[in-house]
Short mmCIF file of C-alpha atoms and ligand atoms in Angstrom, two decimals:
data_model
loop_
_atom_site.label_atom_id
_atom_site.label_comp_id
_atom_site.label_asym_id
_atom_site.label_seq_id
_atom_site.Cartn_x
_atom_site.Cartn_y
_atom_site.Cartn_z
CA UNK A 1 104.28 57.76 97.91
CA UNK A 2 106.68 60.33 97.55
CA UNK A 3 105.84 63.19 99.31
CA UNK A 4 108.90 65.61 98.66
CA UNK A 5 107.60 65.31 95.09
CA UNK A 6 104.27 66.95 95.48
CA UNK A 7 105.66 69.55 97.54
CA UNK A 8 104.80 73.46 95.77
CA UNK A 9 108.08 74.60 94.20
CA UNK A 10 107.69 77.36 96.63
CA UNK A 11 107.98 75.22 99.92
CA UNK A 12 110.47 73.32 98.23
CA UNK A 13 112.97 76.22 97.63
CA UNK A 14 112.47 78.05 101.13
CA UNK A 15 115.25 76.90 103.85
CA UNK A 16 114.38 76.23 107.16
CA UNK A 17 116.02 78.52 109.55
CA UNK A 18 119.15 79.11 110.63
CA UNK A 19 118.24 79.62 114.14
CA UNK A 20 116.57 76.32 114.24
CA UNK A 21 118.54 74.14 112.68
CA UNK A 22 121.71 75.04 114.85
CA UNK A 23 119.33 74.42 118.08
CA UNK A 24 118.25 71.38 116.96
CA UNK A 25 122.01 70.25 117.61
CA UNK A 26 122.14 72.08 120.80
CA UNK A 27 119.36 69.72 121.95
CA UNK A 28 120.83 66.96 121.10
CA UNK A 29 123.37 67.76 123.64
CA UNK A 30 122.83 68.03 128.33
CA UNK A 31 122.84 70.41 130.16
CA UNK A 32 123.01 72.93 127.10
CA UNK A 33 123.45 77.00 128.28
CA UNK A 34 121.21 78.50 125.33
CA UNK A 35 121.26 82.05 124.89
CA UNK A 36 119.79 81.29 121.22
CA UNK A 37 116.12 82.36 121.71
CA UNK A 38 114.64 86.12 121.29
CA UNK A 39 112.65 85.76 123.69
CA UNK A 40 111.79 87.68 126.67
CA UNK A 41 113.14 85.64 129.85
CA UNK A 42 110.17 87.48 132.19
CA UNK A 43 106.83 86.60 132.46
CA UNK A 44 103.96 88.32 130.88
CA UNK A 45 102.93 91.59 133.81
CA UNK A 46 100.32 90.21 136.04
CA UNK A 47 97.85 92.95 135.03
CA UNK A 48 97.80 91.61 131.66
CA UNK A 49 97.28 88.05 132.56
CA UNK A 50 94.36 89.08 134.88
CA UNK A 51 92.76 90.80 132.06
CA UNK A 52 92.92 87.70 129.95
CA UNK A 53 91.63 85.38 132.25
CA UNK A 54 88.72 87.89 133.17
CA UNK A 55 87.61 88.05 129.75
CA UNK A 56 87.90 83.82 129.49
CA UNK A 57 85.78 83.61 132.99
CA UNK A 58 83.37 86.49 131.37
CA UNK A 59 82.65 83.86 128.43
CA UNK A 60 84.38 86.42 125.56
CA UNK A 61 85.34 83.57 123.42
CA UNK A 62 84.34 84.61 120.13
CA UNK A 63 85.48 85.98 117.12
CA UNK A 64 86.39 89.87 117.52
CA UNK A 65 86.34 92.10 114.19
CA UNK A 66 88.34 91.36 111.70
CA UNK A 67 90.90 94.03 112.69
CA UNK A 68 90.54 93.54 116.19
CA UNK A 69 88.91 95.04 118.73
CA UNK A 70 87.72 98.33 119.10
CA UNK A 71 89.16 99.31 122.30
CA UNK A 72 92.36 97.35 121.69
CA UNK A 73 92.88 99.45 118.08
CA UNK A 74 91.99 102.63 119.79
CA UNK A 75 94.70 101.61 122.55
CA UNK A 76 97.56 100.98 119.92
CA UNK A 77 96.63 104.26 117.70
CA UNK A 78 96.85 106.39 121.33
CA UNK A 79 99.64 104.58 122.26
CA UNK A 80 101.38 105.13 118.95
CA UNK A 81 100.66 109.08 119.25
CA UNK A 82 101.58 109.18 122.71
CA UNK A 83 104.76 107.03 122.62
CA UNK A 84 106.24 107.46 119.05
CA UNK A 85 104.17 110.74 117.61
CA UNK A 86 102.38 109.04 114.92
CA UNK A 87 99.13 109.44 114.64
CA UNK A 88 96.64 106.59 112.95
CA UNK A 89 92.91 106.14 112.56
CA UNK A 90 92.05 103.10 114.69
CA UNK A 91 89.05 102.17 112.27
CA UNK A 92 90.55 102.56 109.04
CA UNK A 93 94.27 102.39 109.59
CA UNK A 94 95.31 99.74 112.53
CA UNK A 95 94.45 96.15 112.20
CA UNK A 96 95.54 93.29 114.92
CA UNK A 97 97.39 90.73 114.01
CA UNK A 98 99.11 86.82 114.88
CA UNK A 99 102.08 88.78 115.81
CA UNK A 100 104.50 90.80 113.91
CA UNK A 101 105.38 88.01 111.89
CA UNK A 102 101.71 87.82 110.58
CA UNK A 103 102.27 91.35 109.91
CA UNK A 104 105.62 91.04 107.87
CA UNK A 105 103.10 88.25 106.33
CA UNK A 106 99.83 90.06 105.27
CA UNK A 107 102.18 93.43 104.00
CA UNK A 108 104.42 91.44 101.89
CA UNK A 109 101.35 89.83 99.82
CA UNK A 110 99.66 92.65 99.61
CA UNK A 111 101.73 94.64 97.79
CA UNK A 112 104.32 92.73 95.84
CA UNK A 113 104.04 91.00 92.56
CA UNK A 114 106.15 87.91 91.04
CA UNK A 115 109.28 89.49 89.79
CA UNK A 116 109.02 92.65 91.72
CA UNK A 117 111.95 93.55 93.92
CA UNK A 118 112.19 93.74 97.68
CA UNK A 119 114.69 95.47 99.62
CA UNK A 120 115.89 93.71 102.65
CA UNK A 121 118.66 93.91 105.20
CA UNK A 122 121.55 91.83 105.50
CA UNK A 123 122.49 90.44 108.35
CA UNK A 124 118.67 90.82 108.98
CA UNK A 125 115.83 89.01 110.83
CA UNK A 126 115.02 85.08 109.47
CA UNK A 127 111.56 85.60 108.75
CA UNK A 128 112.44 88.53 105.86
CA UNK A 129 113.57 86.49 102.88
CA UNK A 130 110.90 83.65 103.01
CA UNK A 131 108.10 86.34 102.91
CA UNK A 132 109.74 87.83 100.09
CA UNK A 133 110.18 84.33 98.10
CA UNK A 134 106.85 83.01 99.02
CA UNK A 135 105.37 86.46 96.93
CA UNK A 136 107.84 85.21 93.85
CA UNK A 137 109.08 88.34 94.34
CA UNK A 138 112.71 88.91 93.90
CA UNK A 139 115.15 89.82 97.46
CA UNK A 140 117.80 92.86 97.18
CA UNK A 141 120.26 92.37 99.83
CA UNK A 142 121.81 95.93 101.47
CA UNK A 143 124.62 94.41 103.28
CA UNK A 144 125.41 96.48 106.32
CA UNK A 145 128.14 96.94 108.10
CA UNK A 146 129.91 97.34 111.69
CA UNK A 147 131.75 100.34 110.27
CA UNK A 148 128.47 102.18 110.13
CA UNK A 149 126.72 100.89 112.91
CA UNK A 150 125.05 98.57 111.06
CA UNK A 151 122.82 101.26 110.24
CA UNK A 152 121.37 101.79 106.67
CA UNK A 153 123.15 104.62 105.11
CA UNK A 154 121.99 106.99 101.89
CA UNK A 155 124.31 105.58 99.63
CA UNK A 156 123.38 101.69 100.06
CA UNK A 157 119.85 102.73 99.57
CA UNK A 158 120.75 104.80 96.29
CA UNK A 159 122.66 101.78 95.00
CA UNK A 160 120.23 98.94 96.03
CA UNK A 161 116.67 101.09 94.20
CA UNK A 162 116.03 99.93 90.35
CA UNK A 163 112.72 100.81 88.69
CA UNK A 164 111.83 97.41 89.55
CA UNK A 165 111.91 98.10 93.42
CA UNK A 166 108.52 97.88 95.17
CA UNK A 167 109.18 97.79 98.49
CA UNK A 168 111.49 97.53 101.11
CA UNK A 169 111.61 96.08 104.75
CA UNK A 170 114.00 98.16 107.69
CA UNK A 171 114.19 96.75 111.74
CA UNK A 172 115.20 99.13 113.86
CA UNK A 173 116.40 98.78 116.43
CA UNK A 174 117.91 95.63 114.36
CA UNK A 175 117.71 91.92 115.41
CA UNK A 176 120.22 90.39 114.91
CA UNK A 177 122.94 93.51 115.92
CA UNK A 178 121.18 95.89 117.87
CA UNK A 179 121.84 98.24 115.48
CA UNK A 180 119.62 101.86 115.72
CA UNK A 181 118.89 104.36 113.36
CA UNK A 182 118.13 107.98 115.05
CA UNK A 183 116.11 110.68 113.85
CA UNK A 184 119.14 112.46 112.16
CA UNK A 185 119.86 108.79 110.24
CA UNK A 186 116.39 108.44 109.27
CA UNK A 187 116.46 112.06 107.75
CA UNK A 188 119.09 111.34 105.52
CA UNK A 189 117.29 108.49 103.68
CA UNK A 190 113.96 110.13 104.11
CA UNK A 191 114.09 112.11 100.74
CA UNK A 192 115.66 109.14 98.78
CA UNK A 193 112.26 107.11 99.89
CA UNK A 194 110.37 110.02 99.25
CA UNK A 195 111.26 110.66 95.58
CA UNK A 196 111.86 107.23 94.67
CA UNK A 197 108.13 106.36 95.83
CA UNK A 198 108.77 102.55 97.13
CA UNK A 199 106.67 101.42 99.84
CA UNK A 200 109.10 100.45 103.16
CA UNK A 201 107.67 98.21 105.34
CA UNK A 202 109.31 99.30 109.18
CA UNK A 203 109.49 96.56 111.89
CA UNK A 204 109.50 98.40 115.15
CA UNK A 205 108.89 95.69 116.95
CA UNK A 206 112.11 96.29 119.32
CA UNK A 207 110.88 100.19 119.74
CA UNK A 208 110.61 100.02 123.43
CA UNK A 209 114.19 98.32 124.16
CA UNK A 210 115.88 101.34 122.97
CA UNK A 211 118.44 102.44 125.33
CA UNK A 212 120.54 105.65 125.32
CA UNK A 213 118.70 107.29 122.49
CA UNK A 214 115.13 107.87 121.74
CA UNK A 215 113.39 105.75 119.20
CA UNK A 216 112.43 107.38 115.88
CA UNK A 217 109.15 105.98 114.28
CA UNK A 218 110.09 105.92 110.12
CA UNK A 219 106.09 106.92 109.96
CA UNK A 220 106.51 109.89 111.95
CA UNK A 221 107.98 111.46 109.14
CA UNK A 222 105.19 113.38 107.39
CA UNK A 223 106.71 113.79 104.12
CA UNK A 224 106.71 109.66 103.69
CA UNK A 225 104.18 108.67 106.58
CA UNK A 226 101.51 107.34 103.99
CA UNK A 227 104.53 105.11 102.11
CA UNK A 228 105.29 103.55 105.24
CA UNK A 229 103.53 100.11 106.99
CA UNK A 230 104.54 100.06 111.04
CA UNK A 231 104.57 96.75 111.91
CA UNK A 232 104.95 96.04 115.79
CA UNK A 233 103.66 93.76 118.15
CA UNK A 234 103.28 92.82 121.84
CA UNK A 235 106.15 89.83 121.97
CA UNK A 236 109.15 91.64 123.07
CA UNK A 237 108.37 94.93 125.26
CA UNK A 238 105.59 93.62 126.76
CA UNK A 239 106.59 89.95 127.39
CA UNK A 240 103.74 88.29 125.52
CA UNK A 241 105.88 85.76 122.73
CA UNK A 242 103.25 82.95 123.29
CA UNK A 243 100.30 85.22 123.31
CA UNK A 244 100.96 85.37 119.46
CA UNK A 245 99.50 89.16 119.34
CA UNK A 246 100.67 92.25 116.82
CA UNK A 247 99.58 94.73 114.78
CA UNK A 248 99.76 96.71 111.44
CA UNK A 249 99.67 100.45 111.05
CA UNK A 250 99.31 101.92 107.51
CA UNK A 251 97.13 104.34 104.93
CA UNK A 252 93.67 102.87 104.73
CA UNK A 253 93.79 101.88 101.16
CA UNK A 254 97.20 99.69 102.31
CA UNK A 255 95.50 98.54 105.62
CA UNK A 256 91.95 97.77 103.73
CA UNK A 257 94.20 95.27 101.35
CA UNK A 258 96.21 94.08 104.13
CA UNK A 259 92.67 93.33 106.15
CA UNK A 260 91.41 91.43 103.29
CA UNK A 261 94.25 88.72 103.32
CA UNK A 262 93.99 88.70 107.22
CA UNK A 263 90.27 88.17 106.96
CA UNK A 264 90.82 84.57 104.99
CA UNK A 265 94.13 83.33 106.72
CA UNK A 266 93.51 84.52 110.49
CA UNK A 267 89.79 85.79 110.97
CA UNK A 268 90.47 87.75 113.73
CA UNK A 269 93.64 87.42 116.55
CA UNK A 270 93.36 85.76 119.54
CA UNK A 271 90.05 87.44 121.57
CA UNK A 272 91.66 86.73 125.47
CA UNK A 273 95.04 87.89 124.07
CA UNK A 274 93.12 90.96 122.86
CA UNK A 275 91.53 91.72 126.13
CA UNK A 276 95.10 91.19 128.25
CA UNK A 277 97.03 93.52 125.52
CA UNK A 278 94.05 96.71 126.43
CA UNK A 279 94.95 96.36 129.61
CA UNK A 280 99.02 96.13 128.68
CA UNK A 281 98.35 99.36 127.17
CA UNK A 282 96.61 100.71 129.64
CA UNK A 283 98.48 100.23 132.90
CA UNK A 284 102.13 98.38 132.23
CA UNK A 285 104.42 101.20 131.47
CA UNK A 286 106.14 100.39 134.80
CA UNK A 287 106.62 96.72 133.97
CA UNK A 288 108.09 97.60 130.18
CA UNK A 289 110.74 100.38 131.85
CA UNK A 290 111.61 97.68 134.76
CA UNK A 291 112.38 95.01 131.72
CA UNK A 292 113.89 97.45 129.82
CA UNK A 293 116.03 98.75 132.30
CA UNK A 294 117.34 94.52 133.18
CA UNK A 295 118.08 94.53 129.36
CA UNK A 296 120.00 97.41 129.72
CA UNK A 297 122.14 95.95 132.51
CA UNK A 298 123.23 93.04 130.78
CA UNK A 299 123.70 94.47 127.65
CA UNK A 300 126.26 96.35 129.39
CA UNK A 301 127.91 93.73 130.96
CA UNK A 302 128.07 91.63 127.96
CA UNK A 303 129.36 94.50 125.86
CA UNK A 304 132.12 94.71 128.59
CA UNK A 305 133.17 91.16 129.15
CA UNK A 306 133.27 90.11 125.53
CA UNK A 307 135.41 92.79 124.05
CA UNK A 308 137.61 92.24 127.68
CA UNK A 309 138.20 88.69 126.19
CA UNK A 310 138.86 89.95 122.84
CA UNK A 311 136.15 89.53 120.56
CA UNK A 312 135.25 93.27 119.27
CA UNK A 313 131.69 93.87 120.37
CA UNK A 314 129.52 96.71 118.96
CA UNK A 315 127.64 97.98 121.36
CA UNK A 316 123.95 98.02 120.46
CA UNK A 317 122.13 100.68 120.99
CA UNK A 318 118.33 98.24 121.20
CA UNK A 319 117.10 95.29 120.90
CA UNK A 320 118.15 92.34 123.42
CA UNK A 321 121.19 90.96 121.20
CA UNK A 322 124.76 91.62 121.20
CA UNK A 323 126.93 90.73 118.00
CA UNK A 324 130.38 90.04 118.61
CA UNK A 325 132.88 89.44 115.46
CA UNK A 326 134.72 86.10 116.06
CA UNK A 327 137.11 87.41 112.84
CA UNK A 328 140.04 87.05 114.97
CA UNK A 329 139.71 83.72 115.76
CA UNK A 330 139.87 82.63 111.91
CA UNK A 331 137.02 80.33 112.84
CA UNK A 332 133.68 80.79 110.23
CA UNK A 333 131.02 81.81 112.46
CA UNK A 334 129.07 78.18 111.95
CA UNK A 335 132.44 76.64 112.78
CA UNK A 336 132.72 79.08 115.92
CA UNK A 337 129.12 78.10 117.13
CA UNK A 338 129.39 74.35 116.90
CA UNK A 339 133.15 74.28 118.87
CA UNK A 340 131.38 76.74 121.14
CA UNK A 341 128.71 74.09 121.99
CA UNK A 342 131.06 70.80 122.02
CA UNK A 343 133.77 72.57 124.05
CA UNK A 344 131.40 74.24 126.73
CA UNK A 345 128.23 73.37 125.91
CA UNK A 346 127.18 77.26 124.93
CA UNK A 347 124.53 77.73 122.53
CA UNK A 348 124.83 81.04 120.14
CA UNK A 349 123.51 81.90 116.97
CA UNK A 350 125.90 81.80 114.14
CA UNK A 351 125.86 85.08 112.47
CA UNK A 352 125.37 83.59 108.59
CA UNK A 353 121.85 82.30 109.71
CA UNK A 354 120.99 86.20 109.29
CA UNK A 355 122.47 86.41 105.59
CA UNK A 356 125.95 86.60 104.25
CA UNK A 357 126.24 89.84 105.70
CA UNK A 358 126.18 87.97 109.21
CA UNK A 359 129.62 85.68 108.47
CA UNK A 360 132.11 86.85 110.87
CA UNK A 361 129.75 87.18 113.81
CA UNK A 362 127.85 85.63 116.25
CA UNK A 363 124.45 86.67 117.75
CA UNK A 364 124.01 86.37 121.60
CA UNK A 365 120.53 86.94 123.08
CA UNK A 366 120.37 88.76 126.34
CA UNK A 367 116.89 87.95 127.45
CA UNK A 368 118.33 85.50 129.77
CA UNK A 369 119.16 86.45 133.35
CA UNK A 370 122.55 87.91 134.65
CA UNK A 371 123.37 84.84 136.23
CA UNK A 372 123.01 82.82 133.25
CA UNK A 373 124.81 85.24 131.13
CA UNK A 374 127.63 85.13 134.29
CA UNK A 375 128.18 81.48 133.86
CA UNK A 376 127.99 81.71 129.91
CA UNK A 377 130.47 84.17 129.40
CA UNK A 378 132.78 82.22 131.78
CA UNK A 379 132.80 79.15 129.77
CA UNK A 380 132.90 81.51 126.68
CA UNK A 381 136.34 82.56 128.11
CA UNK A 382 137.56 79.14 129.16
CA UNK A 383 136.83 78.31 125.63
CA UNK A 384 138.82 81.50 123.83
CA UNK A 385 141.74 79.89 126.02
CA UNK A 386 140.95 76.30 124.62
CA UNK A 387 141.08 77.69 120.97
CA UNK A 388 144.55 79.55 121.67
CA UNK A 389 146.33 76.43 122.63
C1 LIG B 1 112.77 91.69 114.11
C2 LIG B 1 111.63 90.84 114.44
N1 LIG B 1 110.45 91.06 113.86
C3 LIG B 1 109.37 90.31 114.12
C4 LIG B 1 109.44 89.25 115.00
C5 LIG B 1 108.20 88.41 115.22
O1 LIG B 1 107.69 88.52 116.48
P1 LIG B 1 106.19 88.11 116.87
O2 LIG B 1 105.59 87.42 115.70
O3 LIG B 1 106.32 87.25 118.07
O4 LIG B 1 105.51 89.42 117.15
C6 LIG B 1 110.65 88.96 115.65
C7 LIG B 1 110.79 87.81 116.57
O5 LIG B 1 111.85 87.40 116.95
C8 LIG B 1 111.76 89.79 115.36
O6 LIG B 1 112.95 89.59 115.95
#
């Protein structure tokens, strides 16, 4: 039978990603130096783990509420106030989720239409365009740039809004270059959001790896806080990819439709995940400054030893990626990644598998330890010699 054939149009027209494909040739290949994957090198905090496996040897293996648990929801909503200055209902406005990605999921469907534009960010994070195309809705790419920081500036959002425009999705800090918007940034597209009344959907998943300035919550503006849907999650900051655990912050009408879709596709997030992220909350500040502060230190010595060598490098302000330009090699950045990986077995991201906005640049992950990063950026060198013979 043929298969392909009875595949939805939908699953037929959405490419795999970028990311994946390119690692599937790094595997192909020994002894492979990744520095690919976003994904935090360190192990979960212990506190965290104990919690979980408490609540497995207590027998809490059930269902929770469909938004999560109590305790966990009241722990985000705190946390939120605390930490970022937004305040949020945990009862009516907070629900828990598979992740941000389930997140980025469960707001996308719940608000846009076939036909109806989405605003999303170019070079910007895989999973964007796929939720946007899997609604039939229509993605509007805002193509930013190094010049600017790769921040989002008033004008690009001016141009990019049509009366068609529903909603729009911002990462900040940005995967894949680290880019950071500050409260001054965020001020100056505030209004525009404000009067032009489109919903924006902020991933702050990378809040907590900000480095020398302080992280701005889009919500936290009150003018716009009941447009805006926070999406974080425990992945990143806290170590806790595999724990598959997020959550969604919005106005309850938004977070009662949002709810609904979760309800049928999820039931309720994992319960011993739950149980370990209360605890995360509660007690692993320490652990999330001590990561933060590793991040920091290679970020810095990346930043250093790959514009030494002469590829320009930005220097992000969050996140754990850096985001060299390989213009002056003349090399496209696929073409970069693959002689990369042939010539010294170095695995990087080519830029383009973030949008067009990404050609030009490649994307290095810096959750990997110093010494990897050591012995990676000394091939990386042997290999900018290589290319200028
Ligand atoms: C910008 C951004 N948002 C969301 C996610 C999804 O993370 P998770 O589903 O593990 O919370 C990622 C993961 O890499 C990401 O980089």
């Amino acid at each position: 039978m043929d298969f392909e054939a009875k595949l939805s149009d939908k699953a037929k027209t959405i490419k795999p990603s970028g990311i994946r494909r390119f690692f599937d040739l790094a595997n192909q290949i020994e002894g492979v130096i990744s520095l690919g994957v976003g994904e935090p090198d360190f192990t979960t905090p212990w506190k965290i783990r104990e919690s979980a496996i408490y609540s497995i040897e207590k027998g809490r293996t059930f269902y929770t509420a469909n938004r999560g648990l109590i305790e966990l929801r009241e722990e985000i909503c705190k946390y939120y106030d605390q930490r970022w200055h937004v305040k949020y209902d945990p009862k009516t406005e907070c629900t828990v989720t598979v992740g941000g990605s389930e997140g980025i999921d469960i707001a996308v469907r719940a608000l846009l239409n076939p036909g109806e534009e989405m605003i999303i960010l170019d070079p910007g994070y895989v999973a964007y365009e796929p939720a946007v195309l899997l609604s039939g809705g229509v993605p509007v790419r805002i193509h930013l740039e190094e010049k600017d920081q790769f921040k989002l500036t008033p004008e690009k959002l001016k141009a990019a809004i049509t009366p068609n425009t529903k909603l729009m999705l911002i990462n900040y800090p940005g995967n894949p270059t680290g880019g950071f918007m500050t409260r001054e940034d965020y001020a100056k597209i505030v209004p525009i959001i404000k009067e032009s009344g489109i919903i924006v959907i902020s991933d702050e998943i990378y809040a907590e790896l900000s480095y020398e300035q302080e992280f701005c919550a889009l919500a936290s503006f009150p003018e716009i806080r009941d447009q805006v849907i926070t999406i974080s999650g425990f992945s990143k900051a806290f170590a806790m990819t595999g724990w598959r655990l997020g959550y969604v912050l919005a106005n309850p009408v938004l977070s009662k439709a949002m709810t609904k879709i979760h309800q049928y596709i999820i039931m309720s997030a994992p319960t011993g995940a739950q149980y370990g992220a209360i605890d995360g909350l509660r007690y692993c500040a320490d652990e999330v400054e001590e990561m933060r502060n590793a991040y920091l230190s290679r970020r810095n010595y990346l930043v250093r030893e790959l514009n030494d060598m002469g590829l320009k490098t930005f220097k992000p302000q969050g996140a754990f990626y850096v985001f060299p330009s390989i213009q002056s090699t003349g090399l496209t950045s696929e073409e970069f990644c693959e002689a990369l990986l042939k010539d010294q077995k170095v695995a990087c991201v080519p830029g383009s598998a973030f949008g067009e906005g990404g050609e030009g640049f490649i994307r290095i992950s810096y959750a990997y330890s110093l010494e990897e990063l050591k012995i990676a950026m000394s091939k990386m060198r042997l290999f900018l010699e290589h290319l200028k013979k």
